mmCIF file of C-alpha atoms in Angstrom:
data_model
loop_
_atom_site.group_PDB
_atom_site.id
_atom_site.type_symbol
_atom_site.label_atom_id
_atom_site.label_comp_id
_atom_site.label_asym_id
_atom_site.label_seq_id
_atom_site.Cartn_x
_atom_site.Cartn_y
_atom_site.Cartn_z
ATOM 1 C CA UNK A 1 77.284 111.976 160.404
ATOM 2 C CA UNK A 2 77.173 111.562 156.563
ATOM 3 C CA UNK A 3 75.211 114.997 155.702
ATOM 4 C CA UNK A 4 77.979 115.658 153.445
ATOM 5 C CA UNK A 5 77.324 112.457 151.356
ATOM 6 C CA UNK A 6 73.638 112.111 151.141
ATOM 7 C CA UNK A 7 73.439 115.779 150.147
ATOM 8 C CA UNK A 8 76.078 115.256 147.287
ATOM 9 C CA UNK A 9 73.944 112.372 146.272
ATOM 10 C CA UNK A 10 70.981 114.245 146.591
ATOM 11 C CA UNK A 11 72.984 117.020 144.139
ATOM 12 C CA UNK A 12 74.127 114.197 141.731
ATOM 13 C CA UNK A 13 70.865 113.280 141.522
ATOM 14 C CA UNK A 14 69.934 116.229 138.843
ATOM 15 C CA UNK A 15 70.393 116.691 135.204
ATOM 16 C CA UNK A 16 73.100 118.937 134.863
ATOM 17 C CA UNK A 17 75.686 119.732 132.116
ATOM 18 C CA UNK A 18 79.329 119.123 132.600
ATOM 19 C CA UNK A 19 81.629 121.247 129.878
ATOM 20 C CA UNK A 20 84.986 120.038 129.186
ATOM 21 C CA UNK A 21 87.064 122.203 127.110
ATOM 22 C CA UNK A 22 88.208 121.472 123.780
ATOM 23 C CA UNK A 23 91.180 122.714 122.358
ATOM 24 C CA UNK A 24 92.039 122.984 118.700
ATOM 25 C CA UNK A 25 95.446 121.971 116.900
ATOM 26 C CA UNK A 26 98.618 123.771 116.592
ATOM 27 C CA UNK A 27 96.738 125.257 113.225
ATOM 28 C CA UNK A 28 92.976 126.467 114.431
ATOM 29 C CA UNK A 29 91.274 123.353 113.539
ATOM 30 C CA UNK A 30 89.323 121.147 116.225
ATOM 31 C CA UNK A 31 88.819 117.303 115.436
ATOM 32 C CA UNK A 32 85.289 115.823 114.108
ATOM 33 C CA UNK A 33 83.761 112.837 113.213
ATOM 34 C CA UNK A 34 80.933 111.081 110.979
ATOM 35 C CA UNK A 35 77.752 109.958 113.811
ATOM 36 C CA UNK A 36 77.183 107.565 110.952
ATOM 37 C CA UNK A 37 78.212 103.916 112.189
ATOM 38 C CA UNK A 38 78.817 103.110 108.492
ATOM 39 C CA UNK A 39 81.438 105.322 108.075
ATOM 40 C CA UNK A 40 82.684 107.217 110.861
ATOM 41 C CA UNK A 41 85.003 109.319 108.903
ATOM 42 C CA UNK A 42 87.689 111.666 111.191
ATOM 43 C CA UNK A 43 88.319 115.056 109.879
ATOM 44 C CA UNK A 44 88.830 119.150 111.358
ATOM 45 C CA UNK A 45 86.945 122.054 110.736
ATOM 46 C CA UNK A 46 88.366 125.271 111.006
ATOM 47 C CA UNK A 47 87.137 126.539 114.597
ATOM 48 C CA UNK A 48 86.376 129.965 113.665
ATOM 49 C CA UNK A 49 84.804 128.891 110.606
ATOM 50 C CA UNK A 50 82.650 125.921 112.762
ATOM 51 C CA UNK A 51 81.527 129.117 114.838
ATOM 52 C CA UNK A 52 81.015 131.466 112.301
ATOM 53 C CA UNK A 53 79.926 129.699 109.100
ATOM 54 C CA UNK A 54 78.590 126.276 110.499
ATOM 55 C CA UNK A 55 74.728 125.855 111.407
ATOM 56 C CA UNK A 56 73.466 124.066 114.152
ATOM 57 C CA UNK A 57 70.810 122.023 111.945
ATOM 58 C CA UNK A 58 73.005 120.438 109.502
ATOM 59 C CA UNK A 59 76.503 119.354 109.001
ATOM 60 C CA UNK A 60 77.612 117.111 106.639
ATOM 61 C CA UNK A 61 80.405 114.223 106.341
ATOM 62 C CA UNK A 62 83.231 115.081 104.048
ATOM 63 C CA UNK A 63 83.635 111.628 102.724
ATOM 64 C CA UNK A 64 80.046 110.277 102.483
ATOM 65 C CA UNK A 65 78.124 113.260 103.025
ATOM 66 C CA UNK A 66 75.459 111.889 106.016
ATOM 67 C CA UNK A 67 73.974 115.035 107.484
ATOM 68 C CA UNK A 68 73.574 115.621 111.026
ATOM 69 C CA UNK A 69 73.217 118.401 113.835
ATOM 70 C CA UNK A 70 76.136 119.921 114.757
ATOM 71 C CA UNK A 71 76.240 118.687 118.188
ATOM 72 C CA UNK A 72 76.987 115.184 116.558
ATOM 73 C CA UNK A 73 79.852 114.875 115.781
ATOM 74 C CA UNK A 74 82.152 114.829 118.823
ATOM 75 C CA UNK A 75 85.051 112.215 117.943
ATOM 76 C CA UNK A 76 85.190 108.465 119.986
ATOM 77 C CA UNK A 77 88.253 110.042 121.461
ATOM 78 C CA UNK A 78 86.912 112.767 122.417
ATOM 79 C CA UNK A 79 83.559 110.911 123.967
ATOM 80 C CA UNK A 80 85.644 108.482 125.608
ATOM 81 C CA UNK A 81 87.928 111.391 127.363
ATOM 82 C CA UNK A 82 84.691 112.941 128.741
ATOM 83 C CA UNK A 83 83.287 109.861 130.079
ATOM 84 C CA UNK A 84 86.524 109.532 132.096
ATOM 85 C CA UNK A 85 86.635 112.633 133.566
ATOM 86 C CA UNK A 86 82.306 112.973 134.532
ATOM 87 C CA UNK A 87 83.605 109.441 136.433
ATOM 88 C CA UNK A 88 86.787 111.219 138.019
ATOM 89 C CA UNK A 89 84.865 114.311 138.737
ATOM 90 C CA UNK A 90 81.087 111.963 140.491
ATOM 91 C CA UNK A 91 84.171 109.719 142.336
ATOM 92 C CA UNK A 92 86.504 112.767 143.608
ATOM 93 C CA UNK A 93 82.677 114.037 144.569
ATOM 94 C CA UNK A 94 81.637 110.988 146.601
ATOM 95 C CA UNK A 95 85.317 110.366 148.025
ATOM 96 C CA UNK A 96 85.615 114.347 149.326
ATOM 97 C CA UNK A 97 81.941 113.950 151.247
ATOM 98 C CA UNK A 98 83.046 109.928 152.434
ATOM 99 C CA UNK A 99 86.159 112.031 154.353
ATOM 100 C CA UNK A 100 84.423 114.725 155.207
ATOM 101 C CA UNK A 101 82.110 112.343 156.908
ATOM 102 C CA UNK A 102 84.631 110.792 158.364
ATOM 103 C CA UNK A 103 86.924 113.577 159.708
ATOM 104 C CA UNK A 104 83.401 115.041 161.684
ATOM 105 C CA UNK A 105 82.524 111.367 162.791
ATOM 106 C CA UNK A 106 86.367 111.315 164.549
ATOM 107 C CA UNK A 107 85.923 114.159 165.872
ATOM 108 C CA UNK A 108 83.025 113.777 168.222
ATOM 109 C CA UNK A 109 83.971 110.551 169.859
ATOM 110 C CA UNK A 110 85.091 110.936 173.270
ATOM 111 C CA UNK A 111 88.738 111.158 173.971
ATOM 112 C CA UNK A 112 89.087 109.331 177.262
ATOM 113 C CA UNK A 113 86.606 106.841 176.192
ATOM 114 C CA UNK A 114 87.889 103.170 177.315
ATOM 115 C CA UNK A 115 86.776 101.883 173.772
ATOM 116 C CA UNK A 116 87.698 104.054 170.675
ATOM 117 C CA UNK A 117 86.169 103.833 167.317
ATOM 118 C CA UNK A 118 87.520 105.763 164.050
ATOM 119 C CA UNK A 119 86.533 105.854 160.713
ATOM 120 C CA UNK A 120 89.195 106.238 157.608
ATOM 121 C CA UNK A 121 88.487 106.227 154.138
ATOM 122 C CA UNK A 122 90.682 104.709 151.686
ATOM 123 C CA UNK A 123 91.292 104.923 148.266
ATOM 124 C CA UNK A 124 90.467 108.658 148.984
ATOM 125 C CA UNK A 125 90.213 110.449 145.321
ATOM 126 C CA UNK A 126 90.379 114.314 145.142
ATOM 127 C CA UNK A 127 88.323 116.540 143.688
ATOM 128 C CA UNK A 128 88.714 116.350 139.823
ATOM 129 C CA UNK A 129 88.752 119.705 137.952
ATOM 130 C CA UNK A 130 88.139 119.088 134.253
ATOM 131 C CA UNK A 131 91.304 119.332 131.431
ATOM 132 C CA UNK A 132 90.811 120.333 127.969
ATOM 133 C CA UNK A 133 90.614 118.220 125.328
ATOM 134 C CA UNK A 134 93.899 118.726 123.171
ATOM 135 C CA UNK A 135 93.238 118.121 119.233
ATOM 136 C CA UNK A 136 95.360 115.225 117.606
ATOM 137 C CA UNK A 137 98.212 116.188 115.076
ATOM 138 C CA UNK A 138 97.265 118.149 112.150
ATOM 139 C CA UNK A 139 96.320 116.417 109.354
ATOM 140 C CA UNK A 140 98.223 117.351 106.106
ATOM 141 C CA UNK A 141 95.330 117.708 103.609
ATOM 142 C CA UNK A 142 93.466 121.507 104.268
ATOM 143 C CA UNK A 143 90.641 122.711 101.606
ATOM 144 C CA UNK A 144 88.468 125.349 101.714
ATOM 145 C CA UNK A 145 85.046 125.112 99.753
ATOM 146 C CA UNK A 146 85.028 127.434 97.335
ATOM 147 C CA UNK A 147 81.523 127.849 97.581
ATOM 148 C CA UNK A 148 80.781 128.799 101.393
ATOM 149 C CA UNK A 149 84.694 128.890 102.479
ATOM 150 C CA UNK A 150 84.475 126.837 104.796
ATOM 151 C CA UNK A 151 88.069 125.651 105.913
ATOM 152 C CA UNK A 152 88.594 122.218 106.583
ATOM 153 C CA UNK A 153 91.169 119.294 106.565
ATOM 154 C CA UNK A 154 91.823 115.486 106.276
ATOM 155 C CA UNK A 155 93.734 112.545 105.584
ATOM 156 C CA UNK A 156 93.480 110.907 101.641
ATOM 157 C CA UNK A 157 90.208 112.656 100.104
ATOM 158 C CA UNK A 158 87.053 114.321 101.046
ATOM 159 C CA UNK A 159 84.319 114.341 98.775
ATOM 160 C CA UNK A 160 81.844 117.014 99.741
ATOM 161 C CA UNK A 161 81.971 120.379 102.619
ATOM 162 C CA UNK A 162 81.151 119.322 105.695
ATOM 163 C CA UNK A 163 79.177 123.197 106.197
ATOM 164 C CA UNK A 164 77.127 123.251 102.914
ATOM 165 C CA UNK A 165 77.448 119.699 101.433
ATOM 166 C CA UNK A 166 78.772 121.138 98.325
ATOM 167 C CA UNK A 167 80.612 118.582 96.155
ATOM 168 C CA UNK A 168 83.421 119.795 94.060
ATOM 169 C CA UNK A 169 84.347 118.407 90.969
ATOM 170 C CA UNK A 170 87.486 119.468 90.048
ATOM 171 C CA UNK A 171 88.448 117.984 93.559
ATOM 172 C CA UNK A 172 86.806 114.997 93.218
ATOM 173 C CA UNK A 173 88.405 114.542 89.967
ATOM 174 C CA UNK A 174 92.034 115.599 91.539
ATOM 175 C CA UNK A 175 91.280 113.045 94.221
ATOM 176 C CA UNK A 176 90.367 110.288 92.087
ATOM 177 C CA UNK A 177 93.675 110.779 89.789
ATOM 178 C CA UNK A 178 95.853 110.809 93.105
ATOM 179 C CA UNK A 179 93.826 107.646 94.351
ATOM 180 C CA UNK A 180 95.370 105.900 91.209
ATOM 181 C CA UNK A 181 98.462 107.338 91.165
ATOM 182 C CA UNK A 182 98.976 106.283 95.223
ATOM 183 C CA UNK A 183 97.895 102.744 94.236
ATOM 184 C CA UNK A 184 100.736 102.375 91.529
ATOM 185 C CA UNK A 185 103.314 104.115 94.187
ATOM 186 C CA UNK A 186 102.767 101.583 96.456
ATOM 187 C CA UNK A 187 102.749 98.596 94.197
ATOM 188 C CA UNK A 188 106.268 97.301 95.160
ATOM 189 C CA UNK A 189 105.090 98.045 98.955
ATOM 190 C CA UNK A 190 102.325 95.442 98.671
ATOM 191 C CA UNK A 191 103.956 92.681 96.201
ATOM 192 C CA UNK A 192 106.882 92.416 98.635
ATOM 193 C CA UNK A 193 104.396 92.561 102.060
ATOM 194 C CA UNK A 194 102.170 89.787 100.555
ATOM 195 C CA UNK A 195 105.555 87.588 99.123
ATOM 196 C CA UNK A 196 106.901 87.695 103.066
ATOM 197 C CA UNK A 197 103.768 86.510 104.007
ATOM 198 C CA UNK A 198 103.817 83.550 101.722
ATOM 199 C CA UNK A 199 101.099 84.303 99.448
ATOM 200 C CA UNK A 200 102.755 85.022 95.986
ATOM 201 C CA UNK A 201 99.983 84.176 94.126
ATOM 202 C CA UNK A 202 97.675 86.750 96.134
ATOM 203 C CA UNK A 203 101.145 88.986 95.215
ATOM 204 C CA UNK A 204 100.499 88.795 91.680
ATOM 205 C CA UNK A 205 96.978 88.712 91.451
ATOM 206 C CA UNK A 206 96.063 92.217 93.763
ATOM 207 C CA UNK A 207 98.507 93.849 92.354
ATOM 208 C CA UNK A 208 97.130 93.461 88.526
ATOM 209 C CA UNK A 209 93.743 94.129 89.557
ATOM 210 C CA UNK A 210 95.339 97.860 90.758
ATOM 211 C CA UNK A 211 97.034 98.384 87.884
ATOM 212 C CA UNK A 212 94.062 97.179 85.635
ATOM 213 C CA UNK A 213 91.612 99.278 88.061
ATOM 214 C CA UNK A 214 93.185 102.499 87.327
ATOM 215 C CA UNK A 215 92.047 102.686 83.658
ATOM 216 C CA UNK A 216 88.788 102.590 84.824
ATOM 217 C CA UNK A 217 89.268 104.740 87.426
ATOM 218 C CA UNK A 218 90.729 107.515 85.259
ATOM 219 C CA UNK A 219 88.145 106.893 82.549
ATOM 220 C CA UNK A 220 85.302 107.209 85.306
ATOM 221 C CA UNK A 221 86.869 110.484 86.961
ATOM 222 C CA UNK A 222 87.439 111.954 83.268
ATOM 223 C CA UNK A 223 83.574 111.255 82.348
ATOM 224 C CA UNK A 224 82.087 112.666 85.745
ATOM 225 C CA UNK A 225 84.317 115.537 85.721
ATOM 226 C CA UNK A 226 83.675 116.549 82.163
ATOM 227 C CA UNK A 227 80.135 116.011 82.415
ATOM 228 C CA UNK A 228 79.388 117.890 85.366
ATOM 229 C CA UNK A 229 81.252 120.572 83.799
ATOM 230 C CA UNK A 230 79.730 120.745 80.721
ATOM 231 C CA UNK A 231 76.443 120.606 82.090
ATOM 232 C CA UNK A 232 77.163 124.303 83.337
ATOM 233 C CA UNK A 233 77.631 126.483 80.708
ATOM 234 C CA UNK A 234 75.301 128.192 79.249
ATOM 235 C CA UNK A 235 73.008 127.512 76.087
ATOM 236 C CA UNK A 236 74.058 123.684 76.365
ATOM 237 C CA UNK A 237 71.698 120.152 76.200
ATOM 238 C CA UNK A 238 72.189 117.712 78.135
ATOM 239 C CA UNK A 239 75.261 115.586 76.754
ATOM 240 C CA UNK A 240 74.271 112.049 75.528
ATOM 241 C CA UNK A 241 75.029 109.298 78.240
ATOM 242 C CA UNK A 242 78.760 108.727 78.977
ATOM 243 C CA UNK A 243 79.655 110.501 75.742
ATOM 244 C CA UNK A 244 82.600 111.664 77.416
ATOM 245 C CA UNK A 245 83.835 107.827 77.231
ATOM 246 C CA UNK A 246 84.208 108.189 73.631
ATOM 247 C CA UNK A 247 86.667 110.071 72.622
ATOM 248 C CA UNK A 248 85.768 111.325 68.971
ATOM 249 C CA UNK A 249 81.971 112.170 70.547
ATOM 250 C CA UNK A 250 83.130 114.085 73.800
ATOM 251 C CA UNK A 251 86.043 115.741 71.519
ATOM 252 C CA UNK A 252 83.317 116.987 69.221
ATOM 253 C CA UNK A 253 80.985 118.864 71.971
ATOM 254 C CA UNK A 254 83.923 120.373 73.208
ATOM 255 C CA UNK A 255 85.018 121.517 69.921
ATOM 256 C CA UNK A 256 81.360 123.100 69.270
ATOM 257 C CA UNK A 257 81.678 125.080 72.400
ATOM 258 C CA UNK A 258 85.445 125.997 72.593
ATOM 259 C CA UNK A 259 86.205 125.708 69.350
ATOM 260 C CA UNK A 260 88.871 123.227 69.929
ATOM 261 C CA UNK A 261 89.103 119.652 70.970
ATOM 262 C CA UNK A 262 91.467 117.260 71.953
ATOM 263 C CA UNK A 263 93.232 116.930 68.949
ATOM 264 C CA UNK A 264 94.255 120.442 69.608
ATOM 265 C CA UNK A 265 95.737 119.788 72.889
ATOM 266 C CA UNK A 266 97.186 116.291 72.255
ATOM 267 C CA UNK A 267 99.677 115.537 70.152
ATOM 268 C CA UNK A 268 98.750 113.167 67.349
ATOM 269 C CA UNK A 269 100.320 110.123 69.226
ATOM 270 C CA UNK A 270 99.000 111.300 72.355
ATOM 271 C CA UNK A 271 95.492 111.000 70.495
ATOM 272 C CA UNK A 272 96.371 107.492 69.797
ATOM 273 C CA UNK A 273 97.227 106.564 73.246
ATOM 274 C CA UNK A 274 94.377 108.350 74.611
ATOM 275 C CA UNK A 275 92.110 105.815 72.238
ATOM 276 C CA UNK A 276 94.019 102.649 72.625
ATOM 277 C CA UNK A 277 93.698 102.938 76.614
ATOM 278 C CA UNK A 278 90.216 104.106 76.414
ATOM 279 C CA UNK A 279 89.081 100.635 74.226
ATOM 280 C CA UNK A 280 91.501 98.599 76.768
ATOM 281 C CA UNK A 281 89.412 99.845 79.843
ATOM 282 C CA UNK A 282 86.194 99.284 77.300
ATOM 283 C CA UNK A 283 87.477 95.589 76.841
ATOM 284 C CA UNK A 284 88.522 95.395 80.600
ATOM 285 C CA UNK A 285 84.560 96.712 81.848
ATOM 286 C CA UNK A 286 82.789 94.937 79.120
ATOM 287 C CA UNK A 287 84.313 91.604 77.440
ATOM 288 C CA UNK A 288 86.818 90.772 81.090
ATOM 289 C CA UNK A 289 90.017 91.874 79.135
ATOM 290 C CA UNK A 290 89.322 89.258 76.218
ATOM 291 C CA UNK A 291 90.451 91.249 72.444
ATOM 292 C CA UNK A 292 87.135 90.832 69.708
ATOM 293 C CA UNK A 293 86.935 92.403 66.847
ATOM 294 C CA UNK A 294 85.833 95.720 67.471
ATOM 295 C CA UNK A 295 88.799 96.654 69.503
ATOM 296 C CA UNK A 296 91.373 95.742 66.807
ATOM 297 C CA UNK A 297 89.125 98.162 64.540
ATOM 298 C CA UNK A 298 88.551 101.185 66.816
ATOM 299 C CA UNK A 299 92.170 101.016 68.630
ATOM 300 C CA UNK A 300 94.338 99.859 65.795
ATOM 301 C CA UNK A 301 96.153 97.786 67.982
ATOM 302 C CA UNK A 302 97.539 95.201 65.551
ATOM 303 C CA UNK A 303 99.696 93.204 68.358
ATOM 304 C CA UNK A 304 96.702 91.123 69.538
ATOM 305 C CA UNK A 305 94.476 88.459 67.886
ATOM 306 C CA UNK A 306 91.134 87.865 68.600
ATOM 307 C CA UNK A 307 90.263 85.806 71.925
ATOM 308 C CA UNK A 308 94.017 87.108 73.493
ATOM 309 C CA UNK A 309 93.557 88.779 76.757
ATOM 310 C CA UNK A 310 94.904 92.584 76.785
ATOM 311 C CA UNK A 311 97.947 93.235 79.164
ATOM 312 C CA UNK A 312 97.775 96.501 81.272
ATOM 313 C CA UNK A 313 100.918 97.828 82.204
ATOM 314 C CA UNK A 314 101.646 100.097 85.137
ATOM 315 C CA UNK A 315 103.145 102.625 82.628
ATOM 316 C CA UNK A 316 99.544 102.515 80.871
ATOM 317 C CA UNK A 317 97.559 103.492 83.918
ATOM 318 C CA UNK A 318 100.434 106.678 84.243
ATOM 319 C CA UNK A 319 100.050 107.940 80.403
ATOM 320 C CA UNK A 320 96.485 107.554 81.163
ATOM 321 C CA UNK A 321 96.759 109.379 83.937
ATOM 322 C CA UNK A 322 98.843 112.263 82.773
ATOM 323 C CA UNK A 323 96.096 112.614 79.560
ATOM 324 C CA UNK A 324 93.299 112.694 81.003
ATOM 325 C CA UNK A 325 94.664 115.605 83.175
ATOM 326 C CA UNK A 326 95.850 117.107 80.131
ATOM 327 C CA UNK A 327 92.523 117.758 79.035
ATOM 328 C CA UNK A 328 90.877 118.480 81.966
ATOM 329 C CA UNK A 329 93.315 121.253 82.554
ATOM 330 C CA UNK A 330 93.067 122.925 79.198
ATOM 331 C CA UNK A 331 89.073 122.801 79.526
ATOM 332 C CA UNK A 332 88.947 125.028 83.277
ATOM 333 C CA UNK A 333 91.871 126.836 81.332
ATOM 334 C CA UNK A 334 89.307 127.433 78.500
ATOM 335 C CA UNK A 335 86.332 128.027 80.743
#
């Protein structure tokens, strides 16, 4: 009576592979995301490029760069949609050979029979036939490595190429600058979110530690960048630890190998600037903001005492900002 379902048990029984479809955005790329539970990152690859250029052994996270094969990195959507439809497809399975038991059950009982039995099944679920998997909305950021190619695209910053790992670091510097530049957009955002909220003092206090964060954000993105660079050319030793931190000592390798500095680029009270912020970040990382002696006589700034505690305006963190690009940009315009 129930051939129909023991044999589709019998059928479920064995490994097999189900394929759902998946379909990539309105642009060509096809979601992803980090395996690592850590991070879990969602970006899009290119599909073309993920068939083409991508191996199978090793793929890599654009924002923290944990390697994996490529059959790794389905997103939780994505996982989640093809649980749902394996269930749909074992259920409309089991429910099509429960009728068809049924239906042949029915039809041998006896017609004139004075009792009558009859068996219906309820709940009955068709056959499910599998639907793609549409991509979410594209996301606004798209690079391409410009070392294998590789297209790609994300939301905020990636770091390294999810085909070949490569980190860039003119974009890492680019990101870093736009990380700063996002926090002082949104200051007014946050002060007024965490004033509605009743916390005023929380108000006050996050919203100096992003504007005092940025010098030392700019200062770190300026010494990576230019040190990685430098490190490049040709006939070079390896520059001194964090030399790029100090202005007068990075100036002066740049000026051996260029044959100008940043006095050549900046003008004079640009050079000032660029020195006063640098020994505010110095006092910020080193002494917690508190003025000694040494940064009256490197910066020349005459309107604090010793023992005062600097003040970082938001305006700083922009001129800072806009400097350290400065530089960068005449040095890949030099190189």
């Amino acid at each position: 009576m129930f051939d129909d379902l023991l044999n589709t048990l019998k059928d479920l029984e064995k490994p097999k592979t189900i394929s759902i479809p998946i379909i990539a955005d309105e642009n060509g790329y096809c979601d992803k995301e980090c395996p690592s539970e850590e991070c879990k990152f969602q970006f899009k690859v290119y599909a073309e490029d993920w068939k083409n250029l991508f191996k199978d052994e090793a793929v890599y996270c654009p924002f923290c760069r944990h390697k994996a094969i490529s059959n790794s990195w389905w997103t939780t959507e994505q996982i989640e949609n093809a649980k749902r439809q394996a269930i749909r497809y074992i259920e409309g399975k089991l429910s099509t050979a429960l009728k068809r038991g049924a239906e042949t059950f029915n039809r041998r009982q006896p017609k004139d029979s004075f009792i009558s039995i009859s068996l219906k099944v309820s709940g009955f679920r068709p056959e499910h036939y599998f639907v793609p998997i549409t991509g979410k909305e594209a996301m606004e950021l798209k690079i391409q490595c410009e070392k294998c190619n590789a297209r790609y695209s994300v939301i905020g910053s990636a770091f390294f190429c999810p085909c070949c790992g490569y980190n860039s670091v003119e974009r890492t510097f680019d990101d870093a600058i736009k990380k700063v530049e996002a926090k002082l957009d949104n200051l007014n955002l946050i002060r007024t979110a965490l004033i509605k909220a009743g916390k005023k003092d929380d108000a006050e206090l996050t919203c100096r530690s992003l504007i005092e964060s940025g010098l030392t954000d700019c200062v770190v993105a300026f010494q990576r960048f230019l040190e990685e660079i430098y490190k490049k050319q040709n006939n070079v030793k390896q520059p001194p630890f964090n030399v790029f931190q100090r202005i007068e000592d990075g100036s002066k390798l740049w000026k051996d190998l260029l044959q100008e500095g940043y006095e050549d680029w900046l003008t004079q009270e640009e050079m000032n600037e660029l020195k006063l912020l640098f020994q505010k970040r110095h006092l910020l990382a080193h002494c917690e903001g508190l003025v000694d002696q040494k940064y009256i006589d490197k910066s020349g700034d005459k309107a604090y005492q010793v023992g005062q505690r600097i003040v970082v305006k938001e305006k700083d963190v922009r001129t800072l900002a806009i400097l350290v690009r400065k530089i960068v940009n005449k040095i890949k315009e030099k190189l």
